[in-house]
Coordinates of C-alpha atoms in Angstrom, one line a residue:
M29 CA -133.7 127.7 -117.0
K30 CA -131.2 129.9 -118.8
V31 CA -128.0 128.8 -120.6
L32 CA -125.0 130.7 -118.8
R33 CA -122.0 129.6 -121.0
I34 CA -121.2 127.3 -123.8
V35 CA -117.6 125.8 -124.1
A36 CA -116.1 124.0 -127.2
N37 CA -114.0 121.3 -126.1
I38 CA -111.3 120.0 -128.7
E39 CA -109.7 116.7 -127.7
T40 CA -106.0 116.6 -127.9
A41 CA -103.0 115.0 -125.9
D42 CA -101.2 118.3 -125.6
P43 CA -103.6 121.0 -124.5
A44 CA -100.4 123.4 -124.0
A45 CA -100.1 123.5 -127.6
A46 CA -103.1 125.8 -128.0
K47 CA -101.2 128.7 -126.4
V48 CA -99.6 130.1 -129.6
F49 CA -102.7 130.0 -131.7
Y50 CA -105.3 130.9 -129.3
K51 CA -103.5 133.0 -126.8
D52 CA -100.6 134.5 -128.6
I53 CA -102.1 135.2 -131.9
L54 CA -105.8 135.6 -131.2
G55 CA -105.2 137.3 -127.8
L56 CA -107.5 135.1 -125.7
D57 CA -106.8 134.8 -122.0
V58 CA -105.8 131.6 -120.1
L59 CA -108.9 131.1 -117.9
V60 CA -108.2 127.7 -116.7
D61 CA -105.0 125.3 -116.9
H62 CA -105.0 122.2 -115.0
G63 CA -102.7 120.4 -117.2
W64 CA -105.1 118.1 -118.7
I65 CA -107.4 121.0 -119.8
S66 CA -106.6 124.6 -121.0
T67 CA -109.5 126.9 -121.4
Y68 CA -109.1 130.1 -123.3
G69 CA -111.5 133.0 -123.3
S70 CA -112.1 136.7 -122.7
S71 CA -113.8 138.7 -119.9
Q72 CA -115.5 140.7 -122.7
S73 CA -119.2 139.8 -122.9
M74 CA -120.1 137.8 -126.0
R75 CA -123.2 136.5 -127.6
V76 CA -123.9 132.8 -127.2
Q77 CA -124.3 130.9 -130.6
V78 CA -124.2 127.5 -131.6
G79 CA -124.3 126.7 -135.4
F80 CA -125.4 123.4 -137.2
A81 CA -124.4 123.3 -140.9
S82 CA -124.3 120.8 -143.8
E83 CA -121.6 122.8 -145.4
G84 CA -119.4 125.9 -144.6
G85 CA -120.8 128.1 -147.2
S86 CA -119.3 128.6 -150.6
D87 CA -118.7 124.8 -151.1
T88 CA -116.3 124.7 -147.9
P89 CA -116.2 122.2 -145.2
V90 CA -118.1 122.9 -142.0
P91 CA -115.4 124.6 -139.6
G92 CA -115.2 123.2 -136.1
L93 CA -115.1 126.7 -134.7
S94 CA -115.9 130.1 -136.0
I95 CA -114.2 133.1 -134.4
E96 CA -115.2 136.6 -135.0
V97 CA -112.3 139.3 -135.0
D98 CA -112.2 143.1 -135.4
D99 CA -109.7 142.8 -138.1
V100 CA -109.6 139.7 -140.3
D101 CA -106.9 140.8 -142.5
E102 CA -104.6 141.3 -139.6
A103 CA -105.5 137.9 -138.2
F104 CA -104.8 136.4 -141.7
A105 CA -101.3 138.0 -141.8
T106 CA -100.4 136.9 -138.4
M107 CA -101.7 133.3 -139.0
S108 CA -99.8 133.1 -142.1
A109 CA -96.6 134.4 -140.7
S110 CA -97.0 131.9 -137.9
A111 CA -97.0 129.0 -140.5
F112 CA -100.4 127.8 -139.6
E113 CA -102.1 126.2 -142.7
I114 CA -104.5 128.5 -144.3
I115 CA -106.9 126.3 -146.3
Y116 CA -109.5 128.9 -147.6
G117 CA -109.4 132.7 -148.2
P118 CA -109.5 135.5 -147.3
V119 CA -112.7 135.9 -149.2
N120 CA -115.5 138.5 -149.0
E121 CA -118.6 136.3 -148.9
P122 CA -122.0 137.1 -150.4
W123 CA -123.6 137.0 -146.9
G124 CA -121.7 140.0 -145.6
V125 CA -118.5 138.5 -144.0
R126 CA -114.9 138.6 -144.7
R127 CA -113.3 135.4 -143.7
F128 CA -110.5 132.7 -143.9
Y129 CA -110.2 129.1 -142.8
V130 CA -107.1 128.0 -140.9
R131 CA -106.1 124.8 -139.3
D132 CA -105.3 125.1 -135.5
P133 CA -102.5 123.0 -133.9
F134 CA -105.1 120.0 -133.5
G135 CA -106.3 120.0 -137.2
T136 CA -109.5 121.7 -136.3
I137 CA -110.7 124.0 -139.2
V138 CA -111.3 127.5 -137.6
N139 CA -113.3 130.0 -139.5
I140 CA -111.9 133.6 -138.8
L141 CA -114.3 136.3 -139.9
S142 CA -115.3 139.9 -139.6
H143 CA -118.6 141.2 -140.6
R144 CA -118.4 143.7 -143.4
P145 CA -120.2 147.1 -143.0

């Protein structure tokens, strides 16, 4: 048996509210839209990972999602300009990432990060 896909599902009464955050800003494609569920993703191959944590590192809360981007500072500027609540960072962490936490439209804490060289 081999895992083929992992999907994170966030409960909301308004799935369409994800569009600005996940499609317009983060650039994900709408893969499925049945009205009651909208799924965003990319055709690009990505590694499958599931994290289990007692804290988010640096005494932060555990984020509901972590999304790695190619330019964390650009993502921070766009999220800030879009009035999404930034709750941490951006910060260069001692384990080699630059990141910030932002609340998505549903209140989920999202860790946006890039690995530093």
